[in-house]
PDB file of C-alpha atoms in Angstrom:
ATOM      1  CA  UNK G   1      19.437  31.211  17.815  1.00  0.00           C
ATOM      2  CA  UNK G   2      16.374  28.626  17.888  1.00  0.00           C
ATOM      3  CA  UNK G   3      17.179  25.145  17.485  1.00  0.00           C
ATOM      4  CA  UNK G   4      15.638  23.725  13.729  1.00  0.00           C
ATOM      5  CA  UNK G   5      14.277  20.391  13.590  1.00  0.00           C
ATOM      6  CA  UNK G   6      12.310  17.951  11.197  1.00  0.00           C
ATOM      7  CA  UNK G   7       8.642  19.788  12.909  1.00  0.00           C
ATOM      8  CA  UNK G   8       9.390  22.821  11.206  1.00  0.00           C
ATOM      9  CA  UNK G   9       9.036  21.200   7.376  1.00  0.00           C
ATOM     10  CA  UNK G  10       5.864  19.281   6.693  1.00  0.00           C
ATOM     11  CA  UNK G  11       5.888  15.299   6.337  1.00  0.00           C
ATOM     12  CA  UNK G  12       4.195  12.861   4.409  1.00  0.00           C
ATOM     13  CA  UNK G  13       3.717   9.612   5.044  1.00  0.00           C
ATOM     14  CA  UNK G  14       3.381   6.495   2.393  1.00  0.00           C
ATOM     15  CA  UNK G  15       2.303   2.991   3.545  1.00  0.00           C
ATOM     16  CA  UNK G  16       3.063   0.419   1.022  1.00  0.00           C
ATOM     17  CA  UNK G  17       0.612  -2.757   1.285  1.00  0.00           C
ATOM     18  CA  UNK G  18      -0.066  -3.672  -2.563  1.00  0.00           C
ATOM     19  CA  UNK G  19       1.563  -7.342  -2.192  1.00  0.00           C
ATOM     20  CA  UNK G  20      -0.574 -10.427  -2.162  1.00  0.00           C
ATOM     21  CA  UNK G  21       1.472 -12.146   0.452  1.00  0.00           C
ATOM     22  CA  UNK G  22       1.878 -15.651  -1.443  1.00  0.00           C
ATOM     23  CA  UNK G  23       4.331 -16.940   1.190  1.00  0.00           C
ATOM     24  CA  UNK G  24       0.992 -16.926   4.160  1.00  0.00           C
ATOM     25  CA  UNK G  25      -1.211 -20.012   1.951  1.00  0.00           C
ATOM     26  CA  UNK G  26      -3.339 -17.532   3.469  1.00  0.00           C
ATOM     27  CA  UNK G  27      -6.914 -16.802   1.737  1.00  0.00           C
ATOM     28  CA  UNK G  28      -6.595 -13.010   1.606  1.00  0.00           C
ATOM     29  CA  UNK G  29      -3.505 -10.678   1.351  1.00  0.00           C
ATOM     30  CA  UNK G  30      -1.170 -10.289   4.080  1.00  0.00           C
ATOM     31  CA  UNK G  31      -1.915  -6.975   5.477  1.00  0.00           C
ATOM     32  CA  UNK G  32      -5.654  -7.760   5.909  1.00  0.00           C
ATOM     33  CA  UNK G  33      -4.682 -11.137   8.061  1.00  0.00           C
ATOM     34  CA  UNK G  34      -6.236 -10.375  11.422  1.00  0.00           C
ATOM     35  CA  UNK G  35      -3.844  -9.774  14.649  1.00  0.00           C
ATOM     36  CA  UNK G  36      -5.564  -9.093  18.168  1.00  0.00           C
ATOM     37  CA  UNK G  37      -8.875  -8.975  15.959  1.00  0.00           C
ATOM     38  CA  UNK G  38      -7.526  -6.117  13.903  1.00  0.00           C
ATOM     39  CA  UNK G  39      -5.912  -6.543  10.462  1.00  0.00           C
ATOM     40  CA  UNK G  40      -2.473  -6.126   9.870  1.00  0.00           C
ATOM     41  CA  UNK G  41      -2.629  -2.889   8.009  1.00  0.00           C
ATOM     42  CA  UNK G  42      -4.967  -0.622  10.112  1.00  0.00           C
ATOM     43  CA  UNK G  43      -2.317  -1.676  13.765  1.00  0.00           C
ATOM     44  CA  UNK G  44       0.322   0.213  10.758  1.00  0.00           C
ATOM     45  CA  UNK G  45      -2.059   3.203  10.042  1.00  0.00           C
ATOM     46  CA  UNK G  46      -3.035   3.909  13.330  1.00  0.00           C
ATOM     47  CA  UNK G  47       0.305   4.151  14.671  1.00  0.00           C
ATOM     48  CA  UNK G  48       1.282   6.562  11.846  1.00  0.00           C
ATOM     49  CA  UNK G  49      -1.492   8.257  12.372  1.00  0.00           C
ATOM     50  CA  UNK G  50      -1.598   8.939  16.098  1.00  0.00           C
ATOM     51  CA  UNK G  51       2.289   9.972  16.010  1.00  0.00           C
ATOM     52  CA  UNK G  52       0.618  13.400  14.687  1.00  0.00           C
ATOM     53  CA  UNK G  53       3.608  13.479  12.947  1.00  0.00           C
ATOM     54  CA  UNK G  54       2.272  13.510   9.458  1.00  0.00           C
ATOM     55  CA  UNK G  55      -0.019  16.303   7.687  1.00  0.00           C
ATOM     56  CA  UNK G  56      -0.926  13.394   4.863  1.00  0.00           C
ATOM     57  CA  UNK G  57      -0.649   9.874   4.932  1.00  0.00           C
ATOM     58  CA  UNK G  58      -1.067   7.948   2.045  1.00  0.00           C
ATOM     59  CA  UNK G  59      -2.254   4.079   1.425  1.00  0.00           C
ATOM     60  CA  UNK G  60      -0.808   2.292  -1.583  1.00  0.00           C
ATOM     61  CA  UNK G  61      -2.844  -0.544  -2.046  1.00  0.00           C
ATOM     62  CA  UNK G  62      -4.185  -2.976  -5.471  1.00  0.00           C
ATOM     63  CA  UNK G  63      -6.866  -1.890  -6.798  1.00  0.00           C
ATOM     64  CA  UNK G  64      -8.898  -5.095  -5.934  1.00  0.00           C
ATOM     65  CA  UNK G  65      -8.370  -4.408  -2.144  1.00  0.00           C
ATOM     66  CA  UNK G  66      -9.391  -1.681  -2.446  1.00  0.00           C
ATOM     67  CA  UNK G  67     -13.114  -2.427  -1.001  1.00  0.00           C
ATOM     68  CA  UNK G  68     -12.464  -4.604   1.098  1.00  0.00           C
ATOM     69  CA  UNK G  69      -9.881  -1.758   3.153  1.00  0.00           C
ATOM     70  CA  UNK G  70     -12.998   1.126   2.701  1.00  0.00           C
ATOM     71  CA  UNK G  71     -15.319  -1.606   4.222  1.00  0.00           C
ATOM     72  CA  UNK G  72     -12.428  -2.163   7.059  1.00  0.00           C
ATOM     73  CA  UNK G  73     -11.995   1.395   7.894  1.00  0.00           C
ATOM     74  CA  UNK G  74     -16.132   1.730   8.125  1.00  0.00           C
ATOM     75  CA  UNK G  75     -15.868  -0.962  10.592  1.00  0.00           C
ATOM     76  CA  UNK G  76     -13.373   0.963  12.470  1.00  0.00           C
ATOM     77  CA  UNK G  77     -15.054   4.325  12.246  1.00  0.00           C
ATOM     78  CA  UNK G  78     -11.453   5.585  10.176  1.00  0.00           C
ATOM     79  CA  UNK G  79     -13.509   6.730   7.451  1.00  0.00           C
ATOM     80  CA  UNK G  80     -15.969   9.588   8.096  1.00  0.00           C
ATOM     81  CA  UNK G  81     -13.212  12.440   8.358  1.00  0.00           C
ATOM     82  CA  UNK G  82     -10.862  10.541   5.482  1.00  0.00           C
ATOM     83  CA  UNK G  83      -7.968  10.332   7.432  1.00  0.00           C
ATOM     84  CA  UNK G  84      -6.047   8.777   4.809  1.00  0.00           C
ATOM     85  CA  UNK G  85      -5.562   8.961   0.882  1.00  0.00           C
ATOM     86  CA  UNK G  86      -5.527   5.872  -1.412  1.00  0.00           C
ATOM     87  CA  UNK G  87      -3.463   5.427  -4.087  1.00  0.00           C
ATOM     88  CA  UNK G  88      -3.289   2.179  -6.945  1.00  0.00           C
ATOM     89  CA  UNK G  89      -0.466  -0.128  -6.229  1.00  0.00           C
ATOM     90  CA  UNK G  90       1.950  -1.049  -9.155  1.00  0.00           C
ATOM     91  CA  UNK G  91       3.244  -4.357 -10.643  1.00  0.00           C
ATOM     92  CA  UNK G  92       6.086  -3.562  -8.351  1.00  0.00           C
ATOM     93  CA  UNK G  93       7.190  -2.070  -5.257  1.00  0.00           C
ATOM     94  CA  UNK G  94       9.047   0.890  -6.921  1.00  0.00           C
ATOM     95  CA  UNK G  95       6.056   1.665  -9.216  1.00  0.00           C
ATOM     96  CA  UNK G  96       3.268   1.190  -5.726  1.00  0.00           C
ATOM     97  CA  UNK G  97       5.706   3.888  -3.910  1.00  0.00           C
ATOM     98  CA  UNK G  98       6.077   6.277  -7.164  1.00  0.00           C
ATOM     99  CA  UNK G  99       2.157   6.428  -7.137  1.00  0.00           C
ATOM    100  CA  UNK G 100       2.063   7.014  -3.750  1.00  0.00           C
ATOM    101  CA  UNK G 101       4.849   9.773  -4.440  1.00  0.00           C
ATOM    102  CA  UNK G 102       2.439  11.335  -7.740  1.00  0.00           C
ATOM    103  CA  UNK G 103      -0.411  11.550  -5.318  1.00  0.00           C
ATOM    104  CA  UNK G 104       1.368  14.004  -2.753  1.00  0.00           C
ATOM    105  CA  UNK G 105       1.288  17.498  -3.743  1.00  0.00           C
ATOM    106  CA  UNK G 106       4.768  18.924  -4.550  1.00  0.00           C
ATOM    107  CA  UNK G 107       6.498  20.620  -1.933  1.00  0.00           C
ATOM    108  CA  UNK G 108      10.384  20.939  -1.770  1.00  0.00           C
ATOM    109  CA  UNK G 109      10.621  21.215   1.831  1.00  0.00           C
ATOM    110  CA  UNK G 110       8.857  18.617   3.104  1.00  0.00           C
ATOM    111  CA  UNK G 111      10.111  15.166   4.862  1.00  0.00           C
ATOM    112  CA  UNK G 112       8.573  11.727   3.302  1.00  0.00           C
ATOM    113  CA  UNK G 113       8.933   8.513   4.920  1.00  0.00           C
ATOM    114  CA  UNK G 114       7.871   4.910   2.951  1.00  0.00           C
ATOM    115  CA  UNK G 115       6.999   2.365   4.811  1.00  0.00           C
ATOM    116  CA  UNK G 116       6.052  -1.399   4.756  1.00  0.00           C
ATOM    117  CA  UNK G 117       1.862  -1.796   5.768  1.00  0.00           C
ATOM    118  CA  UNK G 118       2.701  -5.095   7.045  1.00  0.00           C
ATOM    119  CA  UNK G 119       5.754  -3.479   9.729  1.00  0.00           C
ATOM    120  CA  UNK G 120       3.210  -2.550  12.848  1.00  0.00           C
ATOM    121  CA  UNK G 121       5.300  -2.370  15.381  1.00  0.00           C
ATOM    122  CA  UNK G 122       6.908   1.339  14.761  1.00  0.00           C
ATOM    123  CA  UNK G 123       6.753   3.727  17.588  1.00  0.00           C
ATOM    124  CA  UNK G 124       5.927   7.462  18.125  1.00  0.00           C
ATOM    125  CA  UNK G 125       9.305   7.799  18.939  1.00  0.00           C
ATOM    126  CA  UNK G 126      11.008   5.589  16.321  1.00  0.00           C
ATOM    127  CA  UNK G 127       9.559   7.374  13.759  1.00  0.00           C
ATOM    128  CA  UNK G 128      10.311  10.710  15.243  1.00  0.00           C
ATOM    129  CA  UNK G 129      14.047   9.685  15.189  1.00  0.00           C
ATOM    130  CA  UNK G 130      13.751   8.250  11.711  1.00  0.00           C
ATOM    131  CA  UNK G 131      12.704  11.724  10.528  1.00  0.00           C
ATOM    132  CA  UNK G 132      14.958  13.354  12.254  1.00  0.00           C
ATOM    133  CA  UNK G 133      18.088  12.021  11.139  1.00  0.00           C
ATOM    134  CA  UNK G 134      16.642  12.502   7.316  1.00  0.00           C
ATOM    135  CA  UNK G 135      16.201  16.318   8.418  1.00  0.00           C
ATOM    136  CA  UNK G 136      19.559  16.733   9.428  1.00  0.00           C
ATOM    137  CA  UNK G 137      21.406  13.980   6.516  1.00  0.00           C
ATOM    138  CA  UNK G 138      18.989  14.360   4.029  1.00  0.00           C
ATOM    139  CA  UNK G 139      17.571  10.627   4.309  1.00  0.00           C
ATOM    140  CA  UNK G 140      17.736   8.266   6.498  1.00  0.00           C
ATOM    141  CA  UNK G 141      17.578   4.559   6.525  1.00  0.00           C
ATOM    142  CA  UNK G 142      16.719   2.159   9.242  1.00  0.00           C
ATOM    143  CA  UNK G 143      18.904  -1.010  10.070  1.00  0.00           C
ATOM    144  CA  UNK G 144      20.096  -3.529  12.644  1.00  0.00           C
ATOM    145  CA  UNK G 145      23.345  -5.395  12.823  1.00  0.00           C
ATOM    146  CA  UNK G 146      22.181  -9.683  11.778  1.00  0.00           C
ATOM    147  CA  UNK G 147      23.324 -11.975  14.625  1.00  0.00           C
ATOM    148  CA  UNK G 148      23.152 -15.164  11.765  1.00  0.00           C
ATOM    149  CA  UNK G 149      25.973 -15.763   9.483  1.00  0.00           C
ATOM    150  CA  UNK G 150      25.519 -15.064   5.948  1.00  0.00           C
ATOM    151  CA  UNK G 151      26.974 -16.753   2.549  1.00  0.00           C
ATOM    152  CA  UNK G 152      27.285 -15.545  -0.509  1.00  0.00           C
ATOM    153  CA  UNK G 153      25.510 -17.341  -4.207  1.00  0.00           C
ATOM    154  CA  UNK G 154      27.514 -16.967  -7.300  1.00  0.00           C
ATOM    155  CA  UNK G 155      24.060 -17.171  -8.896  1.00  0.00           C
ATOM    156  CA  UNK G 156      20.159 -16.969  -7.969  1.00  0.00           C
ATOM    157  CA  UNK G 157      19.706 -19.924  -9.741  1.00  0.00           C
ATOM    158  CA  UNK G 158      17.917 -22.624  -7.288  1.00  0.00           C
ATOM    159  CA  UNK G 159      20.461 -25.100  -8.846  1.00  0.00           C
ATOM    160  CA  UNK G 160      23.396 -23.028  -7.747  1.00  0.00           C
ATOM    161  CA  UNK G 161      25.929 -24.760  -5.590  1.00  0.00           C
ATOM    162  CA  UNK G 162      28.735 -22.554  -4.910  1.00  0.00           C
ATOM    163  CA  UNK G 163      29.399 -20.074  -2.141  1.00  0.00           C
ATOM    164  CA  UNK G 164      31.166 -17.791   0.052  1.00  0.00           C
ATOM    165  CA  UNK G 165      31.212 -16.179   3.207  1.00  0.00           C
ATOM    166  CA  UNK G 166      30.664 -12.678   4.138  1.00  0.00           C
ATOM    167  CA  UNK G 167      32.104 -10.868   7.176  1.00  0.00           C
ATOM    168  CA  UNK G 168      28.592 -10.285   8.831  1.00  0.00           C
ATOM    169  CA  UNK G 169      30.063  -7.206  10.539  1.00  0.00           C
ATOM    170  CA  UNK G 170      29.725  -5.570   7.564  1.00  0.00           C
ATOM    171  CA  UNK G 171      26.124  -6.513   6.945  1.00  0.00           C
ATOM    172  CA  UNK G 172      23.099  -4.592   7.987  1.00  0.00           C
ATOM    173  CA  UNK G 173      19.552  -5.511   7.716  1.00  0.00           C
ATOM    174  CA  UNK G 174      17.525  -2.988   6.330  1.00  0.00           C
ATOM    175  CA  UNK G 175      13.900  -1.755   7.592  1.00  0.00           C
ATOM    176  CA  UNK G 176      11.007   0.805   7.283  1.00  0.00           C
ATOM    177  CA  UNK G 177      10.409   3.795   7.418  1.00  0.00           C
ATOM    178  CA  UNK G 178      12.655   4.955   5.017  1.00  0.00           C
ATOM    179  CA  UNK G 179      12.643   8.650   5.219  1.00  0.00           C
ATOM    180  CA  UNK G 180      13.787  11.002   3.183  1.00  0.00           C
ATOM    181  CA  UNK G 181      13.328  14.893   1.415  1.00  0.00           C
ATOM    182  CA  UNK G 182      10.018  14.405  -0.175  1.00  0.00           C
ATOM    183  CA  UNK G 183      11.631  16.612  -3.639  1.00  0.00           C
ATOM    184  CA  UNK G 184      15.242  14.274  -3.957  1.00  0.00           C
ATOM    185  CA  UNK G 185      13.182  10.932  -3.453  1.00  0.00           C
ATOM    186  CA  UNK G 186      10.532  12.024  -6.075  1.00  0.00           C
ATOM    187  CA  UNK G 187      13.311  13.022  -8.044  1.00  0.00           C
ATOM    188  CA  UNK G 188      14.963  10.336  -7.722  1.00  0.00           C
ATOM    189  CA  UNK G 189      12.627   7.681  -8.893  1.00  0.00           C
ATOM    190  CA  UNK G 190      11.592   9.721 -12.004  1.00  0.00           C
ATOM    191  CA  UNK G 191      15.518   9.799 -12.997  1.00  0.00           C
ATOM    192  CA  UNK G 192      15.370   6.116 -12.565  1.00  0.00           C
ATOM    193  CA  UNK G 193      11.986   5.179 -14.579  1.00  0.00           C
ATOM    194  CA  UNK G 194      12.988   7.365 -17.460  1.00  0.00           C
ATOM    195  CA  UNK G 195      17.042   5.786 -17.174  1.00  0.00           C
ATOM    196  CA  UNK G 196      15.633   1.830 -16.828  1.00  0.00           C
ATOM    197  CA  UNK G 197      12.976  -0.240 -18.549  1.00  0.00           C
ATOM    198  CA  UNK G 198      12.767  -2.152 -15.433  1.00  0.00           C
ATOM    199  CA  UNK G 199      12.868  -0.167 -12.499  1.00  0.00           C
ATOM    200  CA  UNK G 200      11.503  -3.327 -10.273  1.00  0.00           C
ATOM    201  CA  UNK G 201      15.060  -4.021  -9.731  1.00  0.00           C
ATOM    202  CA  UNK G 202      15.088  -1.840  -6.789  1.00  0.00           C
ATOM    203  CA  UNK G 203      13.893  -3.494  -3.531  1.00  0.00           C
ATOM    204  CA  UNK G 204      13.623  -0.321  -1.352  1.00  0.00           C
ATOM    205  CA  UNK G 205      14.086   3.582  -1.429  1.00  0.00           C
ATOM    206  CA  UNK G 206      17.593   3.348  -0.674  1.00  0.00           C
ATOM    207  CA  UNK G 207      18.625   1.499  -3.187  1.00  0.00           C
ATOM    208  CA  UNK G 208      16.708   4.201  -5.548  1.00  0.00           C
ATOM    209  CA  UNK G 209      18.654   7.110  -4.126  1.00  0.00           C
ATOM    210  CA  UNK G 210      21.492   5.292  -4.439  1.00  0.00           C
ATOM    211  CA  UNK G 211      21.061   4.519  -8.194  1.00  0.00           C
ATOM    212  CA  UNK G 212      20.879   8.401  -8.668  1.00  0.00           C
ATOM    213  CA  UNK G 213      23.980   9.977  -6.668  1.00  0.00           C
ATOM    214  CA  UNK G 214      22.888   9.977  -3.059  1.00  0.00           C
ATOM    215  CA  UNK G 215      24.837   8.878  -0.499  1.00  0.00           C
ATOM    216  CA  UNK G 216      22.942   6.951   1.668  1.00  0.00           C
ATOM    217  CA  UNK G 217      22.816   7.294   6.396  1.00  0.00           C
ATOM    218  CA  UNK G 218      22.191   4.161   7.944  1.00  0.00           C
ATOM    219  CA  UNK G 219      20.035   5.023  10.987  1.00  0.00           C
ATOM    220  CA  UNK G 220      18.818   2.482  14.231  1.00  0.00           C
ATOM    221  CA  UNK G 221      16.388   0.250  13.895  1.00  0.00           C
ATOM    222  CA  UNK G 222      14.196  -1.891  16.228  1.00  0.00           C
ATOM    223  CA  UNK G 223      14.576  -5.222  17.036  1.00  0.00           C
ATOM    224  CA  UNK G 224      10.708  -5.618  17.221  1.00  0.00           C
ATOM    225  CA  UNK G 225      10.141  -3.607  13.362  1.00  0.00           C
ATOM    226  CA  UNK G 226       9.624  -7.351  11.997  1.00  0.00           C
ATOM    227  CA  UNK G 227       8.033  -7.845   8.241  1.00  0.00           C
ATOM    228  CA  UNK G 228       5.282 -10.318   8.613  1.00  0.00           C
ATOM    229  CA  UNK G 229       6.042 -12.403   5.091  1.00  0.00           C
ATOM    230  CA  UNK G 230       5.489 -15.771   6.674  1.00  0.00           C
ATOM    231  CA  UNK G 231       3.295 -17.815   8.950  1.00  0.00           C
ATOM    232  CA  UNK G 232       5.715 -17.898  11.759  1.00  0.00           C
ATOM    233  CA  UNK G 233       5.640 -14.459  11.859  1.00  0.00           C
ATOM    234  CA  UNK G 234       1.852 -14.118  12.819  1.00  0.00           C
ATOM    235  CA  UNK G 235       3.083 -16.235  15.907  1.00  0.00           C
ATOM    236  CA  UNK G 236       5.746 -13.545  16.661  1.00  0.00           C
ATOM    237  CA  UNK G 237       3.404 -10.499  16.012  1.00  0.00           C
ATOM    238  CA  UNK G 238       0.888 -12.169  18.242  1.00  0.00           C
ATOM    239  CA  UNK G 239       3.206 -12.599  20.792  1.00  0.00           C
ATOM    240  CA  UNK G 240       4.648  -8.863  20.470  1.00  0.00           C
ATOM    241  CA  UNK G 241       1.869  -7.453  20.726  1.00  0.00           C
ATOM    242  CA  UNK G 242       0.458  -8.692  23.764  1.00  0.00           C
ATOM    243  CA  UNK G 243       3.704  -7.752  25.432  1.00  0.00           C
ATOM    244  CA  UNK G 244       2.681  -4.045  24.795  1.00  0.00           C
ATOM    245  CA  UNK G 245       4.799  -3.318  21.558  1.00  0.00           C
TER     246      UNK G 245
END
């Protein structure tokens, strides 16, 4: 009997990069800050894109970017065979993703994995495994065990004073490329914008799933799958990259 994997169902791809990356003082968005002379976002696509693992791959990104990527991918000669389809980016992440989600056409047995445009260092392989594991436990979330130790506000409030500490062993920091069944995520997310007037609560695909019944696998993640949110992180990028990651 032959052995089934993830490369028998089709799999979409959606790159999130609709933020405007306020943390940077930067003059321009995040993803479009320039690494190794290439911004942010393209290192993402092309990685995605020569995995080969993905028969679509779409770019959620604001509408007032939206130039200034076509004019990056012309410079980059990614735009003659349109390698890539756009989509408008929400107020939010959950409503960037669920147009992202709208503009894939509707096919129950495909794999779909959401990812962060400003996470570049993904490999071939890491998203092969990522995929994989959402194949075989219908979704499939990357993570890696926090070496700091965490405590616990009773409130968000920047006034707050009081809190409490959490057994880090049962902590896990969450990543990208969330993967999942392309049907039960896009499910998922219209259960939750018709059951909440303010589905921006959710911070990731998990945490959708979650909200609507489905039990959620924790997967490996990579030490190196940093989210570049701050200026320090351009240094580490920088520094990753020219080690070959």
């Amino acid at each position: 009997m032959p052995c089934l994997s993830y490369k028998s169902l089709p799999a979409y791809a959606v790159l999130v990069a609709g933020g405007q990356g306020l943390r940077m003082n930067q003059d321009r968005p995040k993803q479009f800050l320039f690494l190794n002379e290439k911004p942010i976002l393209l290192h993402t696509f092309e990685r995605f894109y020569r995995s080969k693992l993905f028969s679509k791959i779409v770019i959620v990104i604001s509408s007032s970017q939206k130039n200034y990527w076509i004019e990056t991918c012309k410079a980059y000669d990614w735009l003659e065979n349109r390698d890539f389809i756009l989509a408008n980016g929400g107020d939010s992440r959950f409503d960037s993703v669920y147009a992202g989600l709208q503009i894939l056409p509707s096919q129950d047995e495909a794999l779909v994995a959401v990812h962060d445009g400003i996470r570049l260092f993904v490999s071939t392989e890491f998203i092969s495994q990522c995929l994989e594991q959402a194949y075989l436990y219908q979704n499939a979330i990357p993570c890696t065990i926090p070496v700091e130790s965490f405590r616990y506000m009773n409130s968000d409030s920047d006034m707050e004073k009081q809190s409490h500490t959490i057994n880090r062993n049962l902590v896990r920091s969450i990543q990208t490329p969330q993967c999942s069944y392309f049907s039960v995520l896009k499910n998922a997310f219209e259960q939750a914008k018709k059951e909440l007037d303010y589905p921006d609560i959710f911070t990731d695909e998990a945490s959708v799933l979650e909200h609507t019944g489905n039990n959620i696998h924790l997967c490996s993640g990579l030490p190196q799958n940093i989210k570049i949110t701050q200026s320090f992180d351009l240094i580490m990028a920088e520094y990753l990259l020219n080690q070959g990651y």
